PDB file of C-alpha atoms in Angstrom:
ATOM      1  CA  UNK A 930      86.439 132.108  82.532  1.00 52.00           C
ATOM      2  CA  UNK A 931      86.523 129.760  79.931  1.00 61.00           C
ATOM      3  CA  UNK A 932      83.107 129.936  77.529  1.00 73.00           C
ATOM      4  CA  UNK A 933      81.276 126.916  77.291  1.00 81.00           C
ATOM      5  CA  UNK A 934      77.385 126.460  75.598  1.00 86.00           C
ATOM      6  CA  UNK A 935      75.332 124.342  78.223  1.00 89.00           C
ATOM      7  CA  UNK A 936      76.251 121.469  76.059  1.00 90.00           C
ATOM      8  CA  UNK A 937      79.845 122.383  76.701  1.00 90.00           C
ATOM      9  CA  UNK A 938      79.414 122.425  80.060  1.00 93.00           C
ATOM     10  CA  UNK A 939      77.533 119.035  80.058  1.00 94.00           C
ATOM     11  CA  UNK A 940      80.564 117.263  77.889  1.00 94.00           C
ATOM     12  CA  UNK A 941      82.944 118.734  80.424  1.00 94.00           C
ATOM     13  CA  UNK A 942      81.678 117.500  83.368  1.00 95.00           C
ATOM     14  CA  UNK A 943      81.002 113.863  81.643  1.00 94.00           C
ATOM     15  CA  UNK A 944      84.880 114.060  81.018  1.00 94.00           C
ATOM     16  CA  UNK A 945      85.343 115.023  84.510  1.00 94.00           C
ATOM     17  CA  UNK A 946      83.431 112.034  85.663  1.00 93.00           C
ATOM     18  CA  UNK A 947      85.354 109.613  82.872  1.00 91.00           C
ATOM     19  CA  UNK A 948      88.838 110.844  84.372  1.00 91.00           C
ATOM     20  CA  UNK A 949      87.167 110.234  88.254  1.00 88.00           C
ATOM     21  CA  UNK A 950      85.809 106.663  87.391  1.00 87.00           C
ATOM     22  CA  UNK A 951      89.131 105.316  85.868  1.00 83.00           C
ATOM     23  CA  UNK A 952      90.931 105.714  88.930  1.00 80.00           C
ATOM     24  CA  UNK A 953      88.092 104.460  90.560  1.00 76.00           C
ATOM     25  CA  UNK A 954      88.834 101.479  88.630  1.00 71.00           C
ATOM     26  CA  UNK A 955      87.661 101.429  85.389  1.00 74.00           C
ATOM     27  CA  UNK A 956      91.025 102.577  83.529  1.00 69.00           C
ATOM     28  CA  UNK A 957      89.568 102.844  79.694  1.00 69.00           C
ATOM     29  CA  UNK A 958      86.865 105.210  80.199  1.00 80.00           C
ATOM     30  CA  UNK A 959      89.184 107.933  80.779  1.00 81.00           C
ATOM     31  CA  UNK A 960      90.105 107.632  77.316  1.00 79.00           C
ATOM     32  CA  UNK A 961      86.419 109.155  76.466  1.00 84.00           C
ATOM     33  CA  UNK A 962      87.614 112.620  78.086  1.00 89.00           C
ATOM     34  CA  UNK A 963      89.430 114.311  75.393  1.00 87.00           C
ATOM     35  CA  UNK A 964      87.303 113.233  72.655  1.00 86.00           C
ATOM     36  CA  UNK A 965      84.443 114.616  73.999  1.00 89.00           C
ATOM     37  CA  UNK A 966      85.571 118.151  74.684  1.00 91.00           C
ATOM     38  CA  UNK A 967      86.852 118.260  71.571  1.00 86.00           C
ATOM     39  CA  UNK A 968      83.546 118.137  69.738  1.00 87.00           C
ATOM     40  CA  UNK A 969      83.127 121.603  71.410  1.00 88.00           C
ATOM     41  CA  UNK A 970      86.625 123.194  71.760  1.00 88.00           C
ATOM     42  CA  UNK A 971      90.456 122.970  70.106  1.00 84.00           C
ATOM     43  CA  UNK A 972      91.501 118.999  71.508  1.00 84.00           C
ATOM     44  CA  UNK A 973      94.896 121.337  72.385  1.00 84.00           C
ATOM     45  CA  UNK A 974      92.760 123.220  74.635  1.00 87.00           C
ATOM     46  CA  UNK A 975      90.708 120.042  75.793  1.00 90.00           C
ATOM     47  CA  UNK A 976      94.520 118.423  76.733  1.00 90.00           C
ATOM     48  CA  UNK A 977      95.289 121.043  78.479  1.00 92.00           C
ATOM     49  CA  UNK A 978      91.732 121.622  80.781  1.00 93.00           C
ATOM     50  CA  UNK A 979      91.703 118.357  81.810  1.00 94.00           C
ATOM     51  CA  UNK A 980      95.200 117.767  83.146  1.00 95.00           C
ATOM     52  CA  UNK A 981      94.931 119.596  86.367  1.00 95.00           C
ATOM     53  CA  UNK A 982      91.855 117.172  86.526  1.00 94.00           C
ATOM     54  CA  UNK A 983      93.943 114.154  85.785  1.00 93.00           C
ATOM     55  CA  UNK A 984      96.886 115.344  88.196  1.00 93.00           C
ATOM     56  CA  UNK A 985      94.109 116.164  91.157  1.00 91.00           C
ATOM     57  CA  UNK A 986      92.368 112.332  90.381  1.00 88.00           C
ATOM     58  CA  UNK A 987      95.793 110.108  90.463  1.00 88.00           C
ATOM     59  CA  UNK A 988      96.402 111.901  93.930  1.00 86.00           C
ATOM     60  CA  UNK A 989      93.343 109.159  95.258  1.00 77.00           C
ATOM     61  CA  UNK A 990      94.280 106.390  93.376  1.00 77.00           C
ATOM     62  CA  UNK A 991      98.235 106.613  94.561  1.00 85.00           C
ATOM     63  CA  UNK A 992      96.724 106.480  97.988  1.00 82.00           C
ATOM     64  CA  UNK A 993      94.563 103.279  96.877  1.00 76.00           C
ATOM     65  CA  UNK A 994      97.716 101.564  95.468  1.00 80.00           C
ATOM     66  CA  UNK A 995     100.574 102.768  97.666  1.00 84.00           C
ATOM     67  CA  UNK A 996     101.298  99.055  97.721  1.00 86.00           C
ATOM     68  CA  UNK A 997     100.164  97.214  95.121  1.00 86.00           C
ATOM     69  CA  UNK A 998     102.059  97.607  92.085  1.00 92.00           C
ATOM     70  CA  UNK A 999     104.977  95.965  89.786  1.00 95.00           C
ATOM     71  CA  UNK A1000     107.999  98.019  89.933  1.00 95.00           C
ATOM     72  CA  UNK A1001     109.374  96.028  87.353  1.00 95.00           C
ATOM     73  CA  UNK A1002     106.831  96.684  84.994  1.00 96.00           C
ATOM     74  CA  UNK A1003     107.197 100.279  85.874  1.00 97.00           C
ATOM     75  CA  UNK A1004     111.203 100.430  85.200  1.00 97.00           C
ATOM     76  CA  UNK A1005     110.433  98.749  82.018  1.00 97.00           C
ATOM     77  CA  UNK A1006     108.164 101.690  80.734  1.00 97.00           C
ATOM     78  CA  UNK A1007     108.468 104.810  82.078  1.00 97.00           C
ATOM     79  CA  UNK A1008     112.110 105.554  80.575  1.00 97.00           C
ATOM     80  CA  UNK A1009     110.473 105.277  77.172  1.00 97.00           C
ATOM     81  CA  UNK A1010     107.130 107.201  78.635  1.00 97.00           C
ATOM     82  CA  UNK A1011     109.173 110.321  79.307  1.00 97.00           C
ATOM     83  CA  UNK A1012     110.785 110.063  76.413  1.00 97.00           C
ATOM     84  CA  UNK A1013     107.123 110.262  74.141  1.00 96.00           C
ATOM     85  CA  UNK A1014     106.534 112.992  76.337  1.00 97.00           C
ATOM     86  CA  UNK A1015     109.437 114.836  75.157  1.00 97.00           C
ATOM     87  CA  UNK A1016     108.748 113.981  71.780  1.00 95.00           C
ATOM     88  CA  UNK A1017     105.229 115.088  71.321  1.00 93.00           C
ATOM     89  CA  UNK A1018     106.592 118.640  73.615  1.00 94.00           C
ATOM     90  CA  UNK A1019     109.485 118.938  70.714  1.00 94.00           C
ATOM     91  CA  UNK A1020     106.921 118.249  67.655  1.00 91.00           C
ATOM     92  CA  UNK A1021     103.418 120.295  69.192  1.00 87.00           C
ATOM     93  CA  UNK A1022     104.193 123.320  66.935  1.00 86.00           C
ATOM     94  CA  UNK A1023     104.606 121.209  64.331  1.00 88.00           C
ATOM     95  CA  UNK A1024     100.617 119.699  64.195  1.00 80.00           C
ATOM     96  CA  UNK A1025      97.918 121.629  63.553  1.00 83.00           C
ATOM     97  CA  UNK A1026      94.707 121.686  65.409  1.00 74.00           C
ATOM     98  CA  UNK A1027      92.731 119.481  62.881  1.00 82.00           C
ATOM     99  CA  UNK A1028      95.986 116.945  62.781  1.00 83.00           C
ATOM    100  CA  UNK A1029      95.562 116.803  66.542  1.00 77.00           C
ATOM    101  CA  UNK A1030      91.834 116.190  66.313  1.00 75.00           C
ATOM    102  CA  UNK A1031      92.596 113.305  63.747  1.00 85.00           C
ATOM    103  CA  UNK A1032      94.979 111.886  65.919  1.00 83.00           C
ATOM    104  CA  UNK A1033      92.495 111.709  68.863  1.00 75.00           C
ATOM    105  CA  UNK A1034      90.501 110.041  66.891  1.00 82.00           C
ATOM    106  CA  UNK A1035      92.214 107.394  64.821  1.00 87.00           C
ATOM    107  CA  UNK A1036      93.596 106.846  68.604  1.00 81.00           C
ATOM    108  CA  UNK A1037      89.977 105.969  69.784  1.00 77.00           C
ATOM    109  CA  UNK A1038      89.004 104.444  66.541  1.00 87.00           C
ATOM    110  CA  UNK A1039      92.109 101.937  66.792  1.00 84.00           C
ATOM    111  CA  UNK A1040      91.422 101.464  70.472  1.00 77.00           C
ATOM    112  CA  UNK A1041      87.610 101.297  69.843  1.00 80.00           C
ATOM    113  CA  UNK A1042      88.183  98.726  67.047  1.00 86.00           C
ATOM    114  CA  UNK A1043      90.528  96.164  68.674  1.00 80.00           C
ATOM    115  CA  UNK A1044      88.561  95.941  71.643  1.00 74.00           C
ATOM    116  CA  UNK A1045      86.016  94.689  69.615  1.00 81.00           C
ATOM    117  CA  UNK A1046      87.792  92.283  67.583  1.00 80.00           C
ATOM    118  CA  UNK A1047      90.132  90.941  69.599  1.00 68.00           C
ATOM    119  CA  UNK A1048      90.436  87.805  71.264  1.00 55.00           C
ATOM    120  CA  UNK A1049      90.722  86.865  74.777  1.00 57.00           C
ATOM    121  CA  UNK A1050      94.303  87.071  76.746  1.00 50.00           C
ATOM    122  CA  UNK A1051      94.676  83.070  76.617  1.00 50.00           C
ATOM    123  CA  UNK A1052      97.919  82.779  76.328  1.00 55.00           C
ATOM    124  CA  UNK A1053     100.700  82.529  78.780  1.00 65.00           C
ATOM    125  CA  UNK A1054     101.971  85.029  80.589  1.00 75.00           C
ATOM    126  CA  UNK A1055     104.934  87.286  79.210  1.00 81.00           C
ATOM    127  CA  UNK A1056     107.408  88.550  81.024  1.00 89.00           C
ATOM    128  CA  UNK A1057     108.590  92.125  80.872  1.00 91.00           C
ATOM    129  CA  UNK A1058     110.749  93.365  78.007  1.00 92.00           C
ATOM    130  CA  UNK A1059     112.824  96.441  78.498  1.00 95.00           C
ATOM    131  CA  UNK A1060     112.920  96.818  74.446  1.00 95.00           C
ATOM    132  CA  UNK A1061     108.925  96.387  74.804  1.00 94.00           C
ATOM    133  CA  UNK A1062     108.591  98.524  77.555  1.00 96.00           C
ATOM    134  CA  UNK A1063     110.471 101.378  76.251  1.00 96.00           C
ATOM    135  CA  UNK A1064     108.476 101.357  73.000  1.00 94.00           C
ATOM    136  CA  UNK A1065     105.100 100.943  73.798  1.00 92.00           C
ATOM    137  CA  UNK A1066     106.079 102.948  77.380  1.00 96.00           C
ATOM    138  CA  UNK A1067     106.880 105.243  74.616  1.00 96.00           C
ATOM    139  CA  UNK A1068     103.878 105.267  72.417  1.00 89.00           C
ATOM    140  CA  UNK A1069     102.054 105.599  75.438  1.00 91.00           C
ATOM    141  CA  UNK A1070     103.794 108.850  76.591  1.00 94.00           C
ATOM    142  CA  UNK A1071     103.252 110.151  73.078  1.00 92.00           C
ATOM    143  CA  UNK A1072      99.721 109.838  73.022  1.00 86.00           C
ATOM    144  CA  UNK A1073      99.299 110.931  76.381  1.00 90.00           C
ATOM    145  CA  UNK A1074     100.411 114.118  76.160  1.00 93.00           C
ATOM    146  CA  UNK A1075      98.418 114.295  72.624  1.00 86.00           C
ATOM    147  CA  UNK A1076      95.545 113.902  74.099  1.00 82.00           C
ATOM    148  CA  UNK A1077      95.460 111.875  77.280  1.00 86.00           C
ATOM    149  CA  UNK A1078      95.167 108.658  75.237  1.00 80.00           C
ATOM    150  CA  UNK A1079      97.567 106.963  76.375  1.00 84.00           C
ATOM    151  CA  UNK A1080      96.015 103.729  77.765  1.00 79.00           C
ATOM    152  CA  UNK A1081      95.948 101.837  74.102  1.00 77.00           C
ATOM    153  CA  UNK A1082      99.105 101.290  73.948  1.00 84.00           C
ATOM    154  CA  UNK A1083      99.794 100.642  77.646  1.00 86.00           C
ATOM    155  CA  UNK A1084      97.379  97.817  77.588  1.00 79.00           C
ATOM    156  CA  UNK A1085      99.056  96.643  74.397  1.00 78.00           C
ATOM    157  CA  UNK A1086     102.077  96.040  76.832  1.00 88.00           C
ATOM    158  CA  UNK A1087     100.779  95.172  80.461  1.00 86.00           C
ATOM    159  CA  UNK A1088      97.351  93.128  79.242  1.00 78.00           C
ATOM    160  CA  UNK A1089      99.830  89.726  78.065  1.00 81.00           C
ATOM    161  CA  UNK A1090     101.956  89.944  80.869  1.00 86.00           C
ATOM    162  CA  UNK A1091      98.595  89.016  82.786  1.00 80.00           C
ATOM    163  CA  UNK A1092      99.015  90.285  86.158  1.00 83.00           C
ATOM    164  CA  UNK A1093      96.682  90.214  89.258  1.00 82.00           C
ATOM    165  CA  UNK A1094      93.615  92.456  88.824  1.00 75.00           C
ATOM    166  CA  UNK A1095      94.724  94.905  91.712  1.00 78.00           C
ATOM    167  CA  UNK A1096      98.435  94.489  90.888  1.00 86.00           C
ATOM    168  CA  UNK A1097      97.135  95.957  87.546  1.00 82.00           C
ATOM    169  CA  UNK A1098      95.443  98.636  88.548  1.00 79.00           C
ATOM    170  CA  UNK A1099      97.916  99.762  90.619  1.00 85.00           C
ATOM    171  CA  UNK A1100     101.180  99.876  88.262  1.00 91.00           C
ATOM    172  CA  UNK A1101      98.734 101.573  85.580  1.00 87.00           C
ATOM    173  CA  UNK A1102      97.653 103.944  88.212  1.00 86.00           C
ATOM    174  CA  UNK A1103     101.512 104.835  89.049  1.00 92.00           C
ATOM    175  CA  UNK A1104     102.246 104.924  85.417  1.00 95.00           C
ATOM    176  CA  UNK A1105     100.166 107.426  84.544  1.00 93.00           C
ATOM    177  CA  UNK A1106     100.044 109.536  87.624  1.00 92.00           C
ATOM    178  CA  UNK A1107     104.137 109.612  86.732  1.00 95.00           C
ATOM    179  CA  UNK A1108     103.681 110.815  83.267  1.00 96.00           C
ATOM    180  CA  UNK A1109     101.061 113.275  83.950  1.00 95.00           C
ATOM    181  CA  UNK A1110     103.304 114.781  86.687  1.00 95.00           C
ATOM    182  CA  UNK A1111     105.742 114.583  83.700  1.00 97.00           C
ATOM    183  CA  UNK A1112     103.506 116.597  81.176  1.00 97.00           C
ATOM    184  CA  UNK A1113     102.703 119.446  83.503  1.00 96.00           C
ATOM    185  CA  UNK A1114     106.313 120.799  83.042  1.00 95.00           C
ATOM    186  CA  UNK A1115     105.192 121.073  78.466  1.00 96.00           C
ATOM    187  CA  UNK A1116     101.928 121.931  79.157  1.00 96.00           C
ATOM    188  CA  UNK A1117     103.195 124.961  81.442  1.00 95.00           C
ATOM    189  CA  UNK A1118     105.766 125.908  78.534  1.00 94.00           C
ATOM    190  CA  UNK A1119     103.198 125.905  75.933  1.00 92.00           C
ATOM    191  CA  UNK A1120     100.676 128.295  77.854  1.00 91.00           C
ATOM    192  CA  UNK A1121      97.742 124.929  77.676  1.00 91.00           C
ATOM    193  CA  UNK A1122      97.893 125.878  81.574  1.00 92.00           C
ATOM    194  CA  UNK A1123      96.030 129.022  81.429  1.00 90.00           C
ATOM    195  CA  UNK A1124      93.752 131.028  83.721  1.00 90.00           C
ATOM    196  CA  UNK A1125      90.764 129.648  81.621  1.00 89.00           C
ATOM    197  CA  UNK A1126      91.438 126.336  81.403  1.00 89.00           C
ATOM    198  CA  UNK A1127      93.037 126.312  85.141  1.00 92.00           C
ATOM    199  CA  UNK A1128      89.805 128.089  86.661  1.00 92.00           C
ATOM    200  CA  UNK A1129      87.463 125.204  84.318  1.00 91.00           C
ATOM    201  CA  UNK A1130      89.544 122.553  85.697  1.00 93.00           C
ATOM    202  CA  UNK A1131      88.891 124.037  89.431  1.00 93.00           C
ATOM    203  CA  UNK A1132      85.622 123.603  89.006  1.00 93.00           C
ATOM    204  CA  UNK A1133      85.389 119.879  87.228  1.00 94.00           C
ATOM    205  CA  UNK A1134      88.086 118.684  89.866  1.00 94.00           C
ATOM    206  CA  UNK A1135      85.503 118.124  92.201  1.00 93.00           C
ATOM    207  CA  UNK A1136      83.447 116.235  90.017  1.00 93.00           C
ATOM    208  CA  UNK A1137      86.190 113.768  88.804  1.00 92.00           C
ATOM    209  CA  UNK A1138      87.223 112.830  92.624  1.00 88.00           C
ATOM    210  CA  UNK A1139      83.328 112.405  93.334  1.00 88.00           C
ATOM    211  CA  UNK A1140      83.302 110.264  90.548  1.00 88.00           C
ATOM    212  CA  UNK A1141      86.204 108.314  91.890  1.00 81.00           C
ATOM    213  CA  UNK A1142      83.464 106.765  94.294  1.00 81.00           C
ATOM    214  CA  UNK A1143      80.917 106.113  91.722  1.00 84.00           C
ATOM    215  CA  UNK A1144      84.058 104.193  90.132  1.00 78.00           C
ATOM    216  CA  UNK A1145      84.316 101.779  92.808  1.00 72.00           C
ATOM    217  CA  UNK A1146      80.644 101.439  93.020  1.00 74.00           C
ATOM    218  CA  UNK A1147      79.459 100.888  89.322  1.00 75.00           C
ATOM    219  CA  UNK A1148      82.782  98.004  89.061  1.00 65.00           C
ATOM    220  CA  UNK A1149      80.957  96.036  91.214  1.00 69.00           C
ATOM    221  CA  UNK A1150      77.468  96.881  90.097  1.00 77.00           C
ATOM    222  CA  UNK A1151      77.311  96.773  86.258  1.00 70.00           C
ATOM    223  CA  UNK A1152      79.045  93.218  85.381  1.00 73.00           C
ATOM    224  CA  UNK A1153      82.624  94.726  83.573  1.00 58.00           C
ATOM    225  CA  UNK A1154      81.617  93.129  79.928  1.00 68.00           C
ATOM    226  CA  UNK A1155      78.501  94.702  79.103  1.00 75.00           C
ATOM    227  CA  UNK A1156      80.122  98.129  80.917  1.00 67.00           C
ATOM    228  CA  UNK A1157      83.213  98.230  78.711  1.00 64.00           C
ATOM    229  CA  UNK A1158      81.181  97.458  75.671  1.00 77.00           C
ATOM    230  CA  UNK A1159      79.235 100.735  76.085  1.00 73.00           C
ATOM    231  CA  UNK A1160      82.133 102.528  76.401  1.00 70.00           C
ATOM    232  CA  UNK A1161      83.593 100.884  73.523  1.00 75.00           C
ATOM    233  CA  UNK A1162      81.133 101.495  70.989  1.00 85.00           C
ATOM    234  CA  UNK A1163      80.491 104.948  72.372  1.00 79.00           C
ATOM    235  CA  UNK A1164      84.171 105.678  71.668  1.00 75.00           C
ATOM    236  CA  UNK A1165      83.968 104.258  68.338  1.00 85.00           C
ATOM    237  CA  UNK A1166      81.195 106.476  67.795  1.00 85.00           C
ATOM    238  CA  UNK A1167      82.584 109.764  69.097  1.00 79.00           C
ATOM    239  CA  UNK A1168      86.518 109.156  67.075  1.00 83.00           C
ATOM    240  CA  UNK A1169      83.948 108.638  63.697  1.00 89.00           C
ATOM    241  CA  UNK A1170      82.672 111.949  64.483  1.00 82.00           C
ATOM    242  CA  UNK A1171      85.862 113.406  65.432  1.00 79.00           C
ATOM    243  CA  UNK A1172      87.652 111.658  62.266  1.00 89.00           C
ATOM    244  CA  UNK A1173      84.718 113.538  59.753  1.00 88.00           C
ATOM    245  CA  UNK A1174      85.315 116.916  61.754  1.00 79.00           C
ATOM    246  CA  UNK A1175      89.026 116.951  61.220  1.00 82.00           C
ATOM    247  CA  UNK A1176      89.159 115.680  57.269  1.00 88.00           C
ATOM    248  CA  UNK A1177      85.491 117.861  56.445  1.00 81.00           C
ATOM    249  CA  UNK A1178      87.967 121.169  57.843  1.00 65.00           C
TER     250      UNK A1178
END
């Protein structure tokens, strides 16, 4: 069994319950997962304990949104999703564990940072863009199987193109349940699937499909602004930390 501190354990299951309550509905906080296992463990390890939990979650939301997504949107992206897949597979040997930690967090720093800055989606719609698709499909792959951080640059693509709010949800739910399917086949090759992290991810499973319905509830509880705020500056602080940890060695 994989050996956690009772703080370990803690950050684990709030992880869990970040993957749970994004396909519950509120898609960013899942990008809080990795980041804060990887204040206690290798974020290689962290990738790789919390995919099972990823693959186990998008199993409800694919039943929530059998129906409601843009296939369009999805034909447009995933091509260049599986190929960032690929990419970060071919290069993994190639980053050490503190360039993986620095990538997780300049990830959540960016992400952290532009969601504070930006303005409102005022403009008109776009329409899809293969050429788009494929590279921020792409980017989005990449940083995925980095370090399940792959909604930045997803939203950087789908946000403009302004589609319904469940329409939304859905084709990001597909995406992603698509490319983690994907990853599963790397993660395998590269041993992150071990007994350890396979026997942790048992256990936190539970918690992230529990947390599914706490999702659903806390979207139409906590009014979405002042919720996504929290999250933001709580990423922001958590990719500082990470950011220090990585350059301090």
């Amino acid at each position: 069994m994989l050996e956690l501190t009772t703080q370990g354990w803690i950050l684990a299951v709030l992880a869990a319950m970040a993957v749970g309550m994004a396909k519950g509905g509120l898609a960013m906080v899942a990008i809080l997962a990795v980041p804060l296992l990887s204040l206690v463990m290798s974020p290689v390890q962290a990738a790789g304990m919390m995919l099972p939990v990823y693959v186990a979650s998008d199993i409800g939301g694919l039943i929530a949104f059998r129906r409601d997504f843009d296939l369009g949107v999805l034909a447009t992206a995933l091509p260049g999703a599986v190929g960032g897949v690929t990419l970060g597979w071919a290069t993994a040997h190639l980053v050490p564990d503190w360039g993986v930690t620095l990538i997780v967090g300049l990830i959540g720093l960016v992400f952290a940072l532009n969601a504070l800055i930006r303005p409102d989606l005022s403009a008109a719609p776009r329409r899809t863009s293969l050429p788009k698709g494929s590279f921020w499909g792409g980017l989005a792959g990449y940083t995925s199987f980095v370090s399940h951080s792959g909604a930045p640059p997803w939203q950087v693509y789908v946000q403009p193109l302004r589609l319904p709010t469940v329409i939304y949800a859905g084709t990001t739910t597909w995406f992603f349940a698509v490319v983690n399917w994907v990853k599963l086949v790397p993660y395998a090759a590269l041993g992150q699937l071990s007994a350890s992290n396979l026997k942790a991810a048992a256990i936190l499973t539970p918690v992230a499909l529990a947390s599914v319905w706490i999702g659903f509830r806390l979207v139409r509880i906590i009014p979405q602004v002042l919720f996504y705020k929290l999250i933001t500056w709580g990423l922001l602080a958590v990719s500082l930390r990470l950011i220090w940890q990585a350059l301090a060695g």
